[in-house]
């Protein structure tokens, strides 16, 4: 699975640490890290929570552009 | 009043927790089977292995009922009579060997021990293949029910619209 750089940059744009985002969506920091590293495929429920926390849409953060 | 337990894990941790529990459960299952075979080969009586046997049967029963409930056959394998026959053969050879060794240790009669081994192996094979076929029949029936239940829900939704 590819790294989720969109999530990482959206988080960085709001100057949030992985820990702060994790607390905002109610998961562990390791889970946010695993999503960013492409090691974990989150449920739609968690994707939506992350989108709300970062004020982004699902397309912005989780849609992979076709190559 | 009973306090409701709050889950301390997030969704990723819950998946890892389930994965660890799966490994633990299958390891325990394998070790239990091995212990039963070794104890039988060492000449333990039925009374001495009854506890392990009941545990194994109970765990197997819970597993089969759980899989049937959700219409699950196996994680990686599809149904195949040939594979099931081979598995049953492997189980029957192990059970037969354990019984043969046990019988020889107790009575020191090679022919009688061989006969006991063949007898146990034959009936273990029949029992295993019958049990697997029975589970397969149950799985197919359950699958059909689950699929039809889905259809009924959809048609109920359609009639609402």
Tab-separated table of C-alpha atoms in Angstrom:
chain	number	residue	atom	x	y	z
A	1	UNK	CA	0.000	0.000	0.000
A	2	UNK	CA	1.336	3.474	-0.901
A	3	UNK	CA	2.140	6.100	1.706
A	4	UNK	CA	-0.648	8.599	2.371
A	5	UNK	CA	1.261	11.829	1.788
A	6	UNK	CA	-1.975	13.818	1.401
A	7	UNK	CA	-2.915	13.057	4.978
A	8	UNK	CA	0.548	13.924	6.224
A	9	UNK	CA	0.614	17.269	4.405
A	10	UNK	CA	-2.953	18.165	5.480
A	11	UNK	CA	-1.983	17.471	9.085
A	12	UNK	CA	1.219	19.459	8.743
A	13	UNK	CA	-0.698	22.365	7.172
A	14	UNK	CA	-2.765	22.645	10.370
A	15	UNK	CA	0.420	22.282	12.433
A	16	UNK	CA	-0.923	19.183	14.136
A	17	UNK	CA	1.280	16.395	15.437
A	18	UNK	CA	0.302	12.767	14.901
A	19	UNK	CA	-0.526	12.605	18.600
A	20	UNK	CA	-2.823	15.634	18.439
A	21	UNK	CA	-4.675	14.274	15.404
A	22	UNK	CA	-4.909	10.869	17.078
A	23	UNK	CA	-6.474	12.438	20.175
A	24	UNK	CA	-8.887	14.446	18.036
A	25	UNK	CA	-10.224	11.342	16.287
A	26	UNK	CA	-9.945	8.975	19.253
A	27	UNK	CA	-7.285	6.537	18.084
A	28	UNK	CA	-3.664	5.847	19.023
A	29	UNK	CA	-0.743	7.771	17.498
A	30	UNK	CA	0.515	4.480	16.047
A	31	UNK	CA	-2.709	4.171	14.033
A	32	UNK	CA	-2.287	7.634	12.483
A	33	UNK	CA	1.342	6.772	11.740
A	34	UNK	CA	0.337	3.426	10.182
A	35	UNK	CA	-2.212	5.180	7.932
A	36	UNK	CA	0.362	7.757	6.821
A	37	UNK	CA	2.912	5.018	6.151
A	38	UNK	CA	0.348	3.043	4.143
A	39	UNK	CA	0.561	0.139	6.563
A	40	UNK	CA	-3.057	0.291	7.687
A	41	UNK	CA	-6.233	0.639	5.655
A	42	UNK	CA	-8.692	2.574	7.891
A	43	UNK	CA	-12.435	1.999	7.970
A	44	UNK	CA	-14.704	4.555	6.338
A	45	UNK	CA	-15.776	5.593	9.838
A	46	UNK	CA	-12.211	6.556	10.802
A	47	UNK	CA	-11.598	8.180	7.399
A	48	UNK	CA	-14.608	10.432	8.004
A	49	UNK	CA	-13.419	11.333	11.502
A	50	UNK	CA	-9.994	12.267	10.159
A	51	UNK	CA	-11.562	14.341	7.381
A	52	UNK	CA	-13.698	16.222	9.892
A	53	UNK	CA	-10.699	16.866	12.145
A	54	UNK	CA	-8.623	18.204	9.245
A	55	UNK	CA	-11.550	19.965	7.531
A	56	UNK	CA	-11.011	18.001	4.318
A	57	UNK	CA	-13.137	15.721	2.157
A	58	UNK	CA	-12.650	11.990	1.625
A	59	UNK	CA	-11.535	12.770	-1.918
A	60	UNK	CA	-8.899	15.198	-0.636
A	61	UNK	CA	-7.269	12.679	1.681
A	62	UNK	CA	-8.118	9.165	0.591
A	63	UNK	CA	-8.813	9.166	-3.132
A	64	UNK	CA	-5.918	7.820	-5.152
A	65	UNK	CA	-5.477	9.529	-8.503
A	66	UNK	CA	-5.193	7.125	-11.435
A	67	UNK	CA	-1.712	7.053	-12.928
B	1	UNK	CA	-26.013	-2.137	38.301
B	2	UNK	CA	-23.484	-3.795	36.026
B	3	UNK	CA	-20.970	-1.338	34.586
B	4	UNK	CA	-20.517	-1.556	30.823
B	5	UNK	CA	-16.931	-2.262	29.797
B	6	UNK	CA	-15.341	0.389	27.598
B	7	UNK	CA	-13.080	-0.790	24.785
B	8	UNK	CA	-9.590	0.609	25.242
B	9	UNK	CA	-8.422	-0.203	21.704
B	10	UNK	CA	-8.906	1.586	18.419
B	11	UNK	CA	-9.945	-0.200	15.218
B	12	UNK	CA	-6.383	-1.030	14.103
B	13	UNK	CA	-5.464	-2.331	17.544
B	14	UNK	CA	-8.674	-4.382	17.601
B	15	UNK	CA	-7.605	-6.064	14.347
B	16	UNK	CA	-4.166	-6.803	15.803
B	17	UNK	CA	-5.789	-8.051	19.003
B	18	UNK	CA	-7.972	-10.414	16.962
B	19	UNK	CA	-4.941	-11.570	14.949
B	20	UNK	CA	-2.962	-12.330	18.127
B	21	UNK	CA	-5.946	-14.138	19.636
B	22	UNK	CA	-6.298	-16.187	16.449
B	23	UNK	CA	-2.672	-17.315	16.644
B	24	UNK	CA	-3.061	-18.125	20.343
B	25	UNK	CA	-6.289	-20.076	19.742
B	26	UNK	CA	-4.876	-22.151	16.867
B	27	UNK	CA	-1.655	-22.810	18.781
B	28	UNK	CA	-3.648	-23.999	21.788
B	29	UNK	CA	-5.801	-26.149	19.506
B	30	UNK	CA	-2.757	-27.749	17.856
B	31	UNK	CA	-0.989	-28.337	21.153
B	32	UNK	CA	-4.159	-29.869	22.610
B	33	UNK	CA	-4.431	-32.263	19.645
B	34	UNK	CA	-0.733	-33.160	19.955
B	35	UNK	CA	-1.096	-33.707	23.713
B	36	UNK	CA	-4.031	-36.052	23.143
B	37	UNK	CA	-2.101	-38.078	20.546
B	38	UNK	CA	1.025	-38.298	22.695
B	39	UNK	CA	-0.936	-39.247	25.802
B	40	UNK	CA	-2.795	-41.929	23.841
B	41	UNK	CA	0.492	-43.278	22.455
B	42	UNK	CA	1.942	-43.356	25.971
B	43	UNK	CA	-0.933	-45.562	27.069
B	44	UNK	CA	-3.166	-43.119	28.954
B	45	UNK	CA	-6.629	-44.443	29.681
B	46	UNK	CA	-9.827	-42.723	28.558
B	47	UNK	CA	-10.352	-41.378	32.078
B	48	UNK	CA	-6.896	-39.786	31.992
B	49	UNK	CA	-7.502	-37.934	28.725
B	50	UNK	CA	-11.211	-37.225	29.219
B	51	UNK	CA	-10.607	-33.607	30.276
B	52	UNK	CA	-8.546	-32.757	27.197
B	53	UNK	CA	-10.960	-34.662	24.963
B	54	UNK	CA	-14.006	-32.796	26.271
B	55	UNK	CA	-12.132	-29.479	25.894
B	56	UNK	CA	-11.172	-30.324	22.312
B	57	UNK	CA	-14.729	-31.345	21.436
B	58	UNK	CA	-16.187	-28.229	23.063
B	59	UNK	CA	-13.735	-25.912	21.281
B	60	UNK	CA	-14.346	-27.677	17.954
B	61	UNK	CA	-18.104	-27.411	18.467
B	62	UNK	CA	-17.945	-23.689	19.231
B	63	UNK	CA	-15.716	-23.159	16.186
B	64	UNK	CA	-18.024	-25.076	13.845
B	65	UNK	CA	-21.151	-23.319	15.134
B	66	UNK	CA	-19.416	-19.923	14.818
B	67	UNK	CA	-18.296	-20.570	11.253
B	68	UNK	CA	-21.735	-21.894	10.284
B	69	UNK	CA	-23.466	-18.908	11.846
B	70	UNK	CA	-21.586	-16.480	9.617
B	71	UNK	CA	-21.453	-18.754	6.548
B	72	UNK	CA	-17.664	-19.162	6.681
B	73	UNK	CA	-16.029	-22.284	5.259
B	74	UNK	CA	-12.334	-21.441	5.508
B	75	UNK	CA	-10.043	-18.428	5.264
B	76	UNK	CA	-7.957	-19.673	2.342
B	77	UNK	CA	-9.251	-23.066	1.209
B	78	UNK	CA	-12.241	-23.796	-0.976
B	79	UNK	CA	-14.223	-26.983	-0.503
B	80	UNK	CA	-12.608	-30.007	-2.143
B	81	UNK	CA	-13.536	-33.633	-1.497
B	82	UNK	CA	-9.981	-34.701	-2.366
B	83	UNK	CA	-8.442	-32.310	0.193
B	84	UNK	CA	-10.958	-33.391	2.827
B	85	UNK	CA	-10.173	-37.043	2.147
B	86	UNK	CA	-6.442	-36.331	2.477
B	87	UNK	CA	-6.986	-34.460	5.762
B	88	UNK	CA	-9.130	-37.298	7.065
B	89	UNK	CA	-6.448	-39.766	6.002
B	90	UNK	CA	-3.770	-37.783	7.850
B	91	UNK	CA	-5.938	-37.682	10.987
B	92	UNK	CA	-6.687	-41.393	10.724
B	93	UNK	CA	-2.993	-42.271	10.311
B	94	UNK	CA	-2.082	-40.211	13.385
B	95	UNK	CA	-4.884	-41.717	15.465
B	96	UNK	CA	-4.066	-45.215	14.229
B	97	UNK	CA	-0.370	-44.793	14.978
B	98	UNK	CA	-1.119	-43.490	18.482
B	99	UNK	CA	-3.470	-46.396	19.158
B	100	UNK	CA	-1.018	-48.956	17.724
B	101	UNK	CA	1.871	-47.676	19.836
B	102	UNK	CA	-0.320	-47.549	22.933
B	103	UNK	CA	-1.591	-51.076	22.358
B	104	UNK	CA	1.906	-52.442	21.795
B	105	UNK	CA	3.221	-50.717	24.931
B	106	UNK	CA	0.424	-52.220	27.018
B	107	UNK	CA	0.145	-55.751	25.580
B	108	UNK	CA	3.344	-56.392	23.556
B	109	UNK	CA	1.387	-58.155	20.799
B	110	UNK	CA	2.469	-56.864	17.366
B	111	UNK	CA	-0.381	-58.386	15.347
B	112	UNK	CA	-3.026	-57.328	17.807
B	113	UNK	CA	-1.556	-53.827	17.998
B	114	UNK	CA	-1.502	-53.559	14.213
B	115	UNK	CA	-5.110	-54.706	14.071
B	116	UNK	CA	-6.072	-52.109	16.687
B	117	UNK	CA	-4.223	-49.418	14.730
B	118	UNK	CA	-5.956	-50.340	11.464
B	119	UNK	CA	-9.345	-50.522	13.187
B	120	UNK	CA	-8.955	-47.091	14.799
B	121	UNK	CA	-7.507	-45.559	11.617
B	122	UNK	CA	-10.374	-46.887	9.504
B	123	UNK	CA	-13.099	-45.589	11.799
B	124	UNK	CA	-11.300	-42.280	12.370
B	125	UNK	CA	-11.186	-41.805	8.603
B	126	UNK	CA	-14.899	-42.555	8.259
B	127	UNK	CA	-15.768	-40.283	11.175
B	128	UNK	CA	-13.620	-37.406	9.890
B	129	UNK	CA	-14.874	-37.509	6.315
B	130	UNK	CA	-18.486	-37.835	7.504
B	131	UNK	CA	-18.056	-34.893	9.899
B	132	UNK	CA	-16.511	-32.698	7.197
B	133	UNK	CA	-19.229	-33.612	4.688
B	134	UNK	CA	-21.868	-32.872	7.308
B	135	UNK	CA	-20.285	-29.470	7.970
B	136	UNK	CA	-20.171	-28.800	4.223
B	137	UNK	CA	-23.873	-29.618	3.889
B	138	UNK	CA	-24.638	-27.330	6.843
B	139	UNK	CA	-22.452	-24.576	5.389
B	140	UNK	CA	-24.244	-24.730	2.017
B	141	UNK	CA	-27.642	-24.612	3.714
B	142	UNK	CA	-26.601	-21.659	5.864
B	143	UNK	CA	-25.086	-19.824	2.909
B	144	UNK	CA	-28.348	-20.199	0.984
B	145	UNK	CA	-30.293	-18.883	3.976
B	146	UNK	CA	-27.985	-15.893	4.419
B	147	UNK	CA	-28.164	-15.030	0.724
B	148	UNK	CA	-31.968	-15.263	0.686
B	149	UNK	CA	-32.217	-13.202	3.877
B	150	UNK	CA	-30.293	-10.463	2.101
B	151	UNK	CA	-32.724	-10.604	-0.807
B	152	UNK	CA	-35.721	-10.418	1.525
B	153	UNK	CA	-34.277	-7.285	3.157
B	154	UNK	CA	-33.738	-5.675	-0.228
B	155	UNK	CA	-37.252	-6.456	-1.414
B	156	UNK	CA	-38.635	-5.048	1.862
B	157	UNK	CA	-36.653	-1.868	1.227
B	158	UNK	CA	-37.957	-1.726	-2.343
B	159	UNK	CA	-41.579	-2.120	-1.214
B	160	UNK	CA	-41.091	0.815	1.198
B	161	UNK	CA	-40.004	2.995	-1.737
